[in-house]
Coordinates of C-alpha atoms in Angstrom, one line a residue:
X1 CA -73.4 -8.9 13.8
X2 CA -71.8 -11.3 15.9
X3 CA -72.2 -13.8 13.5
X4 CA -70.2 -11.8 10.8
X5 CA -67.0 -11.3 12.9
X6 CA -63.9 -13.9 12.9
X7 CA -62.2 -14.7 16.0
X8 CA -59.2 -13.6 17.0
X9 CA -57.5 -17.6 17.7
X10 CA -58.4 -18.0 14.2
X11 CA -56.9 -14.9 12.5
X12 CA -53.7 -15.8 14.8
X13 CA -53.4 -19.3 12.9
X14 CA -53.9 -18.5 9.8
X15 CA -51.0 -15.9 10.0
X16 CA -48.0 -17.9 8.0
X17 CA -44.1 -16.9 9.3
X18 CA -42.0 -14.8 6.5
X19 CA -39.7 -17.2 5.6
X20 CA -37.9 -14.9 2.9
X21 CA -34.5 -12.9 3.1
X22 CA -35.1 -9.4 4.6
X23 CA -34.5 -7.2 1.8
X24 CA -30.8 -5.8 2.6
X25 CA -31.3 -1.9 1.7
X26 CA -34.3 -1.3 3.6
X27 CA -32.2 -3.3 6.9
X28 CA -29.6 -1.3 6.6
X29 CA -31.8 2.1 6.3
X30 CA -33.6 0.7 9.7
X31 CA -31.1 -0.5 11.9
X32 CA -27.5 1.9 10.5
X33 CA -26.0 -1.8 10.5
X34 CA -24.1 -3.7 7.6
X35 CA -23.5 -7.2 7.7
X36 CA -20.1 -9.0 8.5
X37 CA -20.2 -9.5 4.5
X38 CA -21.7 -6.2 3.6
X39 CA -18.3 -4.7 2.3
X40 CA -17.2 -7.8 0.1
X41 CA -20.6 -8.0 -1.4
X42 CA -20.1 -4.2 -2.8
X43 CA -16.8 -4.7 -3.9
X44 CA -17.6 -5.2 -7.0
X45 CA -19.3 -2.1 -7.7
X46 CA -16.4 -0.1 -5.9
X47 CA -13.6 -1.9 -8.3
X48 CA -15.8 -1.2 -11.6
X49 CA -15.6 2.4 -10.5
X50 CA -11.9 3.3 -10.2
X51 CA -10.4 5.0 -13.0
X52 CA -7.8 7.2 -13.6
X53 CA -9.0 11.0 -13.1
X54 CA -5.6 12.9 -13.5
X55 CA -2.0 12.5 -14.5
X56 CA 0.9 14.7 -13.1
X57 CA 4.5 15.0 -14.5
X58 CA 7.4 15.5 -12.8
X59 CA 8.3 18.8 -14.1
X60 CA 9.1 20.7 -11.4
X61 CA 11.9 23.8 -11.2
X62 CA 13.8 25.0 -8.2
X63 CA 14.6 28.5 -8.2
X64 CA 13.9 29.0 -11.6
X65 CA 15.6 26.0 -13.1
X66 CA 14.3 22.1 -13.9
X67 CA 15.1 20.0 -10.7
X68 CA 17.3 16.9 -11.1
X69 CA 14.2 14.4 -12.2
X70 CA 13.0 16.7 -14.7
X71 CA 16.6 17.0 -15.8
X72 CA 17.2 13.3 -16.0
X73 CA 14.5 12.6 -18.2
X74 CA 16.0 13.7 -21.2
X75 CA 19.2 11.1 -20.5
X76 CA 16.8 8.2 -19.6
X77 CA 14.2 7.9 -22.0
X78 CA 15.5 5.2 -23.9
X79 CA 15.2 3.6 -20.7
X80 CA 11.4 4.3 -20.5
X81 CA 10.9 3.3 -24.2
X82 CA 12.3 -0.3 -23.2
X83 CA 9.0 -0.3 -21.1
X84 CA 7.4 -0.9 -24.8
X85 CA 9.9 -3.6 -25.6
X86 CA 13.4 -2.0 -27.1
X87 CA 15.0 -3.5 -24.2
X88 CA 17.7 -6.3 -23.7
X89 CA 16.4 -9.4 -22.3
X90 CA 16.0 -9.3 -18.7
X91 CA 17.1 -5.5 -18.7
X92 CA 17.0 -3.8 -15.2
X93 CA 16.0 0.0 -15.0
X94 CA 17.3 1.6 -12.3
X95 CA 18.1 5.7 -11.7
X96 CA 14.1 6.0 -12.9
X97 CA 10.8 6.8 -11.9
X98 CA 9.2 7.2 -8.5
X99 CA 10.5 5.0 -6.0
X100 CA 7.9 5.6 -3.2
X101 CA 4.7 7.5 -2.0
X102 CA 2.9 7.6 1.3
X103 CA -0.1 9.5 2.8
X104 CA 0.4 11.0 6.5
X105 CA -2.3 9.3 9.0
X106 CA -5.1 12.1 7.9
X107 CA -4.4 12.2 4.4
X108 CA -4.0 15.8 4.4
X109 CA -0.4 15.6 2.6
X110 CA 1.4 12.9 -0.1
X111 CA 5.1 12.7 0.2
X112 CA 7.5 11.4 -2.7
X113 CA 10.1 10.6 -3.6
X114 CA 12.3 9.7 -6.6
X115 CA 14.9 7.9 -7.9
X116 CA 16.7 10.5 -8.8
X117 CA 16.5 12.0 -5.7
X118 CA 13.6 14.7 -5.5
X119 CA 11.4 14.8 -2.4
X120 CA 7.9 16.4 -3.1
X121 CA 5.3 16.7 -0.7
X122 CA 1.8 17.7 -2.2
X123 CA -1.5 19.0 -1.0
X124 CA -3.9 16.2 -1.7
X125 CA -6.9 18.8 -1.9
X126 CA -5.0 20.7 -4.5
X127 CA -3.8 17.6 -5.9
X128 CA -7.8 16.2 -6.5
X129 CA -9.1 19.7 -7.6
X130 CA -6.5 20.1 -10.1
X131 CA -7.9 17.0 -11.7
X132 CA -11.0 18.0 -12.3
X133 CA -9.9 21.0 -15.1
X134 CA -10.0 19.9 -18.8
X135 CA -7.0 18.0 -19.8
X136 CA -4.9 21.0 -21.3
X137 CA -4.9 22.5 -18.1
X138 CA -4.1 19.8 -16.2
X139 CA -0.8 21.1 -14.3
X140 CA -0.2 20.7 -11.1
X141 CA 0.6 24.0 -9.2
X142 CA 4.2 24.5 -8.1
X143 CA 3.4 27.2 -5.6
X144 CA 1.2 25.0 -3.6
X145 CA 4.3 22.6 -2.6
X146 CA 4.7 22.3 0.8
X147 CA 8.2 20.9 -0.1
X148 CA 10.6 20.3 -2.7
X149 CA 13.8 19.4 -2.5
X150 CA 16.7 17.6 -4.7
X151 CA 19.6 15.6 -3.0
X152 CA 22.7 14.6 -3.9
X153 CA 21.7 11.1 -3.5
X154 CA 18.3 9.0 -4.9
X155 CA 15.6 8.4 -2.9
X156 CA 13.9 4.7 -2.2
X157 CA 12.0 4.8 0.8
X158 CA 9.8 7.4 2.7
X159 CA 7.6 7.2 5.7
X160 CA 5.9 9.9 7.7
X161 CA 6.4 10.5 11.5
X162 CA 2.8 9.0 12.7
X163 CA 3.3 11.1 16.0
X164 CA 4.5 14.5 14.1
X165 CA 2.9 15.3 11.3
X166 CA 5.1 17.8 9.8
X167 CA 7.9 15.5 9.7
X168 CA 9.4 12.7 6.6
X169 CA 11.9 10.1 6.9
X170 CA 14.1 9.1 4.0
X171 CA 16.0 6.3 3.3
X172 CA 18.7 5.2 0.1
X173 CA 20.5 2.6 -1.3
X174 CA 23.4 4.9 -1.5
X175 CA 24.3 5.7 1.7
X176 CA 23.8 4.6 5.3
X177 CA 21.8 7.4 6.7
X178 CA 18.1 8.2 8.1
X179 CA 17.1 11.6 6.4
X180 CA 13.9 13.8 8.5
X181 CA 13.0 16.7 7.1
X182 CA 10.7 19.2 8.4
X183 CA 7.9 20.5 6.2
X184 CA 7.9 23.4 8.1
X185 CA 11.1 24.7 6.8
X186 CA 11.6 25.4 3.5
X187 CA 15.4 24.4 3.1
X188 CA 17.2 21.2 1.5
X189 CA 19.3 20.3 4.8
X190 CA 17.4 17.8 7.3
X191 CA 16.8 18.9 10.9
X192 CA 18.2 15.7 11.9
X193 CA 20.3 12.9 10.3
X194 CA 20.4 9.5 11.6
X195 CA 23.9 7.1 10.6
X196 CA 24.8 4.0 10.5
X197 CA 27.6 3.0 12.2
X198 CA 30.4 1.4 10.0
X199 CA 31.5 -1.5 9.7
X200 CA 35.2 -2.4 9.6
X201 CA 36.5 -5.6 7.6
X202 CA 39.8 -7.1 8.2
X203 CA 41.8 -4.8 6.2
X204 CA 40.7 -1.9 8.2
X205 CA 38.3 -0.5 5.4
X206 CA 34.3 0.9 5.7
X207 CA 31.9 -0.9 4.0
X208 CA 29.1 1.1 3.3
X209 CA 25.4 -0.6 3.9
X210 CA 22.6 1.0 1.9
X211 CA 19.2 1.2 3.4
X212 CA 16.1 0.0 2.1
X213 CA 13.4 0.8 4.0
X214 CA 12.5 2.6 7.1
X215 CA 9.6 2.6 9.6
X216 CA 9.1 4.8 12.9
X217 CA 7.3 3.8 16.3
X218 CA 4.4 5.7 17.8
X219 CA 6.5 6.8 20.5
X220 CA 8.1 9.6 18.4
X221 CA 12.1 8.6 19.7
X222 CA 12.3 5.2 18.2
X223 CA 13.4 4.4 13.7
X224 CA 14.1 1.4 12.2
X225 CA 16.1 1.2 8.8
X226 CA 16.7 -2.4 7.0
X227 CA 19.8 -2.3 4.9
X228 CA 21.4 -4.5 2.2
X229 CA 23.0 -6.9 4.4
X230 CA 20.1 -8.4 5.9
X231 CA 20.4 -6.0 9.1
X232 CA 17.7 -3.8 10.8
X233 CA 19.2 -0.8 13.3
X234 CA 17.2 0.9 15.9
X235 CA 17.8 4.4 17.0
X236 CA 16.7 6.5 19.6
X237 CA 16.5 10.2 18.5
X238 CA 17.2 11.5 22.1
X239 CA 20.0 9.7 23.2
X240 CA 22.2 9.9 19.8
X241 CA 22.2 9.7 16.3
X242 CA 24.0 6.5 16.2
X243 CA 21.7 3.0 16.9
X244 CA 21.0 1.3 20.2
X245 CA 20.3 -1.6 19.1
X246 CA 19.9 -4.0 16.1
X247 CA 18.0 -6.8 14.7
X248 CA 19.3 -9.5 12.5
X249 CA 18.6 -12.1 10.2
X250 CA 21.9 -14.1 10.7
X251 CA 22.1 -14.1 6.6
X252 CA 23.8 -11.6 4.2
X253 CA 20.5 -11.6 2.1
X254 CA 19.3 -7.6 1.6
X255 CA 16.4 -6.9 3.6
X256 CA 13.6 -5.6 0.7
X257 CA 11.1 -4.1 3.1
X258 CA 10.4 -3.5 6.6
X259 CA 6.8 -3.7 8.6
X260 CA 5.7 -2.9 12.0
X261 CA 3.2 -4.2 14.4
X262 CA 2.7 -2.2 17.0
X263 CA 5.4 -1.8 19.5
X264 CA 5.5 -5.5 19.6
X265 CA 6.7 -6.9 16.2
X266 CA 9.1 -6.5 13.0
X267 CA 8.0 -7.8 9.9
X268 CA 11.2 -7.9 7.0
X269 CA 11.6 -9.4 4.2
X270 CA 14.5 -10.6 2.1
X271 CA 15.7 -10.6 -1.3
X272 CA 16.6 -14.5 -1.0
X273 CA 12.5 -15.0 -1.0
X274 CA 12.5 -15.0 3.3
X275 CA 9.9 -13.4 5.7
X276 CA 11.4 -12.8 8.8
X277 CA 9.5 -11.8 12.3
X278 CA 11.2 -10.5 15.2
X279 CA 9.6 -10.2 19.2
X280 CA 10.7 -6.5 21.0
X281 CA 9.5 -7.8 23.8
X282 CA 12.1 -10.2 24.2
X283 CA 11.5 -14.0 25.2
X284 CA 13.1 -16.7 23.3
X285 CA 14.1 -15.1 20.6
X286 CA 16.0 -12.0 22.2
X287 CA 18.9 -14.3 22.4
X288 CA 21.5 -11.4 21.3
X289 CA 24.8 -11.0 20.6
X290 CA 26.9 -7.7 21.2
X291 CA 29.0 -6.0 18.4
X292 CA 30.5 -2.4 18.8
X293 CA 28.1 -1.5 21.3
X294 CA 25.3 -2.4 19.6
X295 CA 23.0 -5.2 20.7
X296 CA 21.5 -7.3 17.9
X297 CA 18.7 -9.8 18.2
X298 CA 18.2 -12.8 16.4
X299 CA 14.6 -13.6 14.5
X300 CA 12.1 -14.8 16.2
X301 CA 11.1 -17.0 13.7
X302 CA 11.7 -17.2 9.4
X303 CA 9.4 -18.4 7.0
X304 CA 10.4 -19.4 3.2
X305 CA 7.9 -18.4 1.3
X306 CA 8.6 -20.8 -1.9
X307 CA 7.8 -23.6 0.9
X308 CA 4.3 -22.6 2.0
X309 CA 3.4 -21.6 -1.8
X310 CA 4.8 -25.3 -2.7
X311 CA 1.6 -26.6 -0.1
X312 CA -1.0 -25.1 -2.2
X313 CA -1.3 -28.0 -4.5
X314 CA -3.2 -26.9 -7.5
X315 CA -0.6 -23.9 -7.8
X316 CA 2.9 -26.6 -7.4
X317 CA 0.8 -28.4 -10.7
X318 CA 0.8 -25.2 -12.8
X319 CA 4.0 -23.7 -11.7
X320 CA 7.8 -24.5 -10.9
X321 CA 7.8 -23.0 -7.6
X322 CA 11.4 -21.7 -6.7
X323 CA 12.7 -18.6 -4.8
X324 CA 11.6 -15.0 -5.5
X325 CA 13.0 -11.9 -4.3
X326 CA 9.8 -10.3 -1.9
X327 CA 9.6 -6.8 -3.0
X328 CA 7.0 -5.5 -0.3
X329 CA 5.2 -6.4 2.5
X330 CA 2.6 -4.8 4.0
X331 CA 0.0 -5.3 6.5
X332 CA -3.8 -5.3 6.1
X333 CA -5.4 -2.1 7.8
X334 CA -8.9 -3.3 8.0
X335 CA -8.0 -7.1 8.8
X336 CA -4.3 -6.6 10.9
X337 CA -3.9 -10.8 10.7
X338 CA -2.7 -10.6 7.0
X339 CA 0.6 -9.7 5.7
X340 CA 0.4 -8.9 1.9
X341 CA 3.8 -9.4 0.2
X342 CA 4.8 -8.8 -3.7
X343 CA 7.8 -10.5 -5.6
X344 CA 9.5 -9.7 -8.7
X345 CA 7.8 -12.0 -11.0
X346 CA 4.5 -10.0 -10.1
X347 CA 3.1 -12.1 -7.8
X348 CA 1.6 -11.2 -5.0
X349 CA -0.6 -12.9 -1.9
X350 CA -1.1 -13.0 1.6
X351 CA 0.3 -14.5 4.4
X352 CA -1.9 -15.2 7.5
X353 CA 0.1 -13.8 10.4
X354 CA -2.2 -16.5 12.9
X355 CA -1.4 -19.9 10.8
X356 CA 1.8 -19.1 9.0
X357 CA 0.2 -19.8 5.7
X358 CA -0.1 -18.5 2.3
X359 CA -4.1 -17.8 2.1
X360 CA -4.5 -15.8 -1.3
X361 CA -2.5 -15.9 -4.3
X362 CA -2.6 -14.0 -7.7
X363 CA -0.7 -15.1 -10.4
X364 CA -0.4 -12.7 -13.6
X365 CA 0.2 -14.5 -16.6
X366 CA 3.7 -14.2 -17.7
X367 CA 5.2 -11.5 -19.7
X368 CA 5.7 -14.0 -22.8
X369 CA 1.7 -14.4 -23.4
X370 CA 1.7 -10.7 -24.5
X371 CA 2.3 -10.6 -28.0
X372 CA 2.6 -6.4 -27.7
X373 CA 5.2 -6.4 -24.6
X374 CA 7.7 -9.8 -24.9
X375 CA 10.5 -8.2 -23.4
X376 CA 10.8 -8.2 -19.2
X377 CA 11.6 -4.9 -17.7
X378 CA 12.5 -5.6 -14.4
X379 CA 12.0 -2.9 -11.7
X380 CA 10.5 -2.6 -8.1
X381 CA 7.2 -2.4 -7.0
X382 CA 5.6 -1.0 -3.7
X383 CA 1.9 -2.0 -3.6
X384 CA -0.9 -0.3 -1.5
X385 CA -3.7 -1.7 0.8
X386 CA -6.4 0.0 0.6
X387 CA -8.0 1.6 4.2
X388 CA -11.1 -1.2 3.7
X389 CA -12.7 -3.8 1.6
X390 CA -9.2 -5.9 2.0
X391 CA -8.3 -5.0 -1.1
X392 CA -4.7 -5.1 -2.6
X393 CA -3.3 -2.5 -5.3
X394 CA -0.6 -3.3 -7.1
X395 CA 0.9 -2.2 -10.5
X396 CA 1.5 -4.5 -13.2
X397 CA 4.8 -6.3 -14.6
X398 CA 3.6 -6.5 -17.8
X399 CA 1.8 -3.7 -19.0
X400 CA 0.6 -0.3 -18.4
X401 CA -1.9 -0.6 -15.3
X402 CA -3.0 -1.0 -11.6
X403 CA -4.6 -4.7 -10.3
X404 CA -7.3 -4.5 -7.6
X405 CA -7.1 -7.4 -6.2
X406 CA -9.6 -9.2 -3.7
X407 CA -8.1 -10.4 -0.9
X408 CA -11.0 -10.4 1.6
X409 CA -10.3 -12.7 4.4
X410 CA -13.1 -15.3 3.2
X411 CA -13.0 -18.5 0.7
X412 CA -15.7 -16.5 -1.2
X413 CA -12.4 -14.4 -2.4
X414 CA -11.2 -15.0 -6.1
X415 CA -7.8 -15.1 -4.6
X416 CA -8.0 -17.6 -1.8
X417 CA -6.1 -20.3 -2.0
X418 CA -9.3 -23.0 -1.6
X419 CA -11.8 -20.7 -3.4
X420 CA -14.7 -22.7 -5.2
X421 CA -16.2 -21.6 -8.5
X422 CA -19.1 -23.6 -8.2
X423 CA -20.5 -22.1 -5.0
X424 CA -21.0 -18.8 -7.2
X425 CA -23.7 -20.0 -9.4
X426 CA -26.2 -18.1 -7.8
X427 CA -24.6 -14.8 -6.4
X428 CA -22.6 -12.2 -8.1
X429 CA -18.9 -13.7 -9.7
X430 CA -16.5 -11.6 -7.7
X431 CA -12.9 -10.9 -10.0
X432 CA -10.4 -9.3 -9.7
X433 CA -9.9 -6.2 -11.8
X434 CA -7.2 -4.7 -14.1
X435 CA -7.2 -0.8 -14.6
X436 CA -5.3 0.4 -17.7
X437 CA -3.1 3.9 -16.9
X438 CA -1.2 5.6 -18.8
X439 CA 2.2 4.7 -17.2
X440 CA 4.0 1.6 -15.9
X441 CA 3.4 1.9 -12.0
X442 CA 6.2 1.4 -9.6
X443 CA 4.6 2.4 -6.2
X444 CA 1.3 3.1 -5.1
X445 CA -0.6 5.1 -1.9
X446 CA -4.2 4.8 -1.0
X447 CA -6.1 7.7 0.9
X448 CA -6.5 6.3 5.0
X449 CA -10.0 8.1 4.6
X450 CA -11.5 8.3 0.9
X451 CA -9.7 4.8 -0.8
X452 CA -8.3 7.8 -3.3
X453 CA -5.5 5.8 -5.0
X454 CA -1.9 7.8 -6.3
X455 CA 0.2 5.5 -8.4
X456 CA 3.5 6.9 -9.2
X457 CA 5.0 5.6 -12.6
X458 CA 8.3 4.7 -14.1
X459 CA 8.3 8.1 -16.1
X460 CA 7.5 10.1 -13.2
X461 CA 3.8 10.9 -12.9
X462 CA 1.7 10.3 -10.5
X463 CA -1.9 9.4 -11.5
X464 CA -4.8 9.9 -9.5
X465 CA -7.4 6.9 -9.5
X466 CA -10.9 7.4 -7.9
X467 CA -14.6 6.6 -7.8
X468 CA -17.7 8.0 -7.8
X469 CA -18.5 6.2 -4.9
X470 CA -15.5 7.2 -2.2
X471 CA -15.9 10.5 -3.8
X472 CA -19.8 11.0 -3.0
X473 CA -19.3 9.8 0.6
X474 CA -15.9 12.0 0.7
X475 CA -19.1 14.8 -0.2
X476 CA -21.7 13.5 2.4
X477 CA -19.1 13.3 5.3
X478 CA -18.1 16.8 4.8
X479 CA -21.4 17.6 4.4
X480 CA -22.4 16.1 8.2
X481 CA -19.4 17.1 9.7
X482 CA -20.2 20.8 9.0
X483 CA -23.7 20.3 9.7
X484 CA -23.5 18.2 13.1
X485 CA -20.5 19.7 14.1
X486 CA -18.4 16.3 13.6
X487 CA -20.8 14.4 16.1
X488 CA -21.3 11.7 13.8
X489 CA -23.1 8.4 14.4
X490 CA -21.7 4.7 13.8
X491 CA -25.7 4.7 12.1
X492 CA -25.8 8.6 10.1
X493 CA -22.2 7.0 8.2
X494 CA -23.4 3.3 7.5
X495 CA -26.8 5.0 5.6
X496 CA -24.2 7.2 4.1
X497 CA -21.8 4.6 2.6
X498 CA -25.4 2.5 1.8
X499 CA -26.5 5.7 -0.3
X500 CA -23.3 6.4 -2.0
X501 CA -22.5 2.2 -3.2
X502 CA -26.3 1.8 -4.3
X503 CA -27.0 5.6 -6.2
X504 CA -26.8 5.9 -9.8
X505 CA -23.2 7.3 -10.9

């Protein structure tokens, strides 16, 4: 028998190496692990699923009667019918729409606000079960506000305390005051208000600053506001409710929007088209000057933005580059290095926070190529990161719908600046992606847990955008959360996003 058998040495040699790719689903099954490029490869699949699942209008009573938005509908909707063209050129809408939305840290709650001065805060879970009935029952319930208030004043910024939860900050163009109200407390009076101090020109009269943004440390004591003079004030709640200390930008451009980073840097941007950074933590740039007790701090640095988009040179061939008003800014959650930023002519990129350059740009095509809408309606956007993926959401100038934009941190993104076509032949084309709505978007919010997006619009909805795939592993989590008690695995939630991105809708 001996005869019959094949040695070992020879079986071994024979043996040829797999040289192929491991197949990607059944890794992932084994190991729990995705690859640094896992996300960005699925990103098309999670971009063809969003879609809009629910639309809710802003028409919501107070004891009995319509609230002030509901009210001013009636008086401004030849204002929303210039959104289809029977505008002026260049027309500017203002008094309209919702100004701003934002999720607390858990997503439990969505506060916003409008223009005409209504602060709502919803119940997500009631918010995404309500979408699910049959579109003439769609209406969102009123009982199930956690608060609903109408000011004097409009609204145009609103942030939530990230240390207490039951707490909203508003800001306004109108006045010079830091609004937090307490969800807890049914009432229309804030449990603390937060002025400016004012500012005294040589005739002896006030001039009133508006704010436009707000942002709060994680130390629960510390605000920030930006208002239309190109001025940032810092307050802390427990020694008054006038500001410490300031920040400035040495210009009487309006500061747009505000950013944090950390507890260590302040990220504003101006309407003149600069990105300004300041350093807390003093250094070089904490050479300050003193003004009516107030200590204000020069930037540590500014960046024009028309400069560093004038270096990308196949954008200066297609475009006369000049100086935009920067809408937003907003920092990347799942990549902390970029800084996306918006401007009025719907624009919108990133700006790497390591290099000080522009990285990824989209460009809409103008208003003008639309045979259906060749009439400009200019009003503010607020765009929304959403919690992974790097992508960008951000409503459109130009017609009714939301862009998801890729703005993954790689040249393999449509957006980067040095992205090649060619190197695509052979893997999937990765675009961009346009969602149609039913409303003209003018801020947006994206769940920190589910990617859930809520776009509110210029006539006061807010529409709910989701996908089968966030909301199948929204399903699964709860699902091992209840079953393991929350004792979840980095390995038990990578098969579970796996599962949900590669099963049949």
């Amino acid at each position: 028998m001996e005869k019959y058998a094949v040695p070992v040495a020879a079986i071994a040699e024979n043996v040829k190496p797999i040289t192929g790719t491991q197949w990607n689903r059944s890794l992932v099954e084994l190991t729990g692990k995705f690859k640094g490029n896992y996300r960005h490869d699925v990103s098309p699949l999670l971009m063809q699923s969003y879609s809009e699942i629910g639309a809710f209008p802003h028409t919501y009573h107070i004891e009995g009667r319509p609230c002030k938005t509901h009210i001013s509908s009636m008086y401004h909707s030849f204002l929303i019918n210039a959104a289809t063209g029977y505008a002026s050129e260049g027309s500017r809408i203002s008094g309209v729409g919702v100004s701003a939305l934002e999720f607390d840290r858990q997503g439990i709650y969505l506060a916003s606000v409008t223009r005409s001065g209504c602060l709502t805060v919803h119940d997500f879970e009631s918010l995404y079960c309500q979408s699910n009935q049959p579109v003439p029952r769609r209406e969102e319930d009123e009982g199930k506000h956690l608060l609903h208030i109408s000011l004097s004043n409009s609204i145009d910024a609103v942030r939530w305390n990230p240390v207490n939860q039951d707490e909203v900050a508003c800001t306004s163009l109108s006045h010079n005051e830091v609004h937090i109200f307490d969800i807890g407390y049914i009432s229309s009076e804030p449990v603390e208000v937060l002025r400016k101090r004012p500012t005294v020109t040589v005739h002896g009269s006030s001039i009133r600053k508006g704010l436009t943004d707000i942002a709060l440390f994680n130390d629960d004591t510390r605000v920030l506001a930006s208002d239309t003079c190109g001025a940032i004030s810092i307050w802390d709640r427990r020694v008054g409710d006038l500001p410490q200390t300031g920040l400035t930008t040495n210009a009487n451009s309006s500061l747009t929007s505000i950013q944090l980073n950390g507890d260590q840097c302040v990220y504003g941007a101006s309407k003149s088209g600069f990105i300004y950074i300041w350093d807390l933590r003093g250094g070089r740039s904490s050479a300050a000057f003193q003004s009516h007790k107030e200590v204000h701090s020069s930037p540590m640095t500014s960046l024009k933005l028309a400069s560093m988009l004038n270096k990308i040179e196949l954008l200066k061939a297609q475009s006369d580059i000049v100086a935009k008003e920067i809408q937003s800014i907003d920092i990347n959650p799942s990549c902390p290095n970029q800084l996306g930023f918006h401007l009025d002519d719907g624009w919108s990129g990133v700006l790497d926070l390591h290099n000080f350059q522009v990285t990824h740009i989209h460009c809409p095509p103008p208003h003008w190529l639309d045979e259906t809408n060749n009439v400009p309606i200019l009003f503010s956007r607020k765009p929304s990161w959403l919690p992974a993926h790097s992508m960008y959401a951000v409503g459109s100038s130009s017609s009714d719908g939301l862009h998801l934009l890729d703005f993954y941190p790689h040249r393999n993104s449509p957006c980067h600046v040095d992205h090649d076509d060619m190197k695509e032949i052979f893997h999937p084309r990765k675009q961009n992606k346009l969602i149609p709505l039913s409303g003209r978007v003018t801020a947006c919010a994206t769940h920190p847990l589910n990617g859930t997006i809520i776009a509110g619009t210029l006539n006061r909805k807010r529409l709910m955008l989701a996908n089968g795939i966030c909301f199948r592993k929204l399903l699964y989590s709860w699902f091992l959360k209840s079953t393991f008690h929350g004792k979840e695995t980095m390995m038990t939630m990578s098969i579970i996003e796996h599962f949900c991105v590669y099963s049949p809708f």
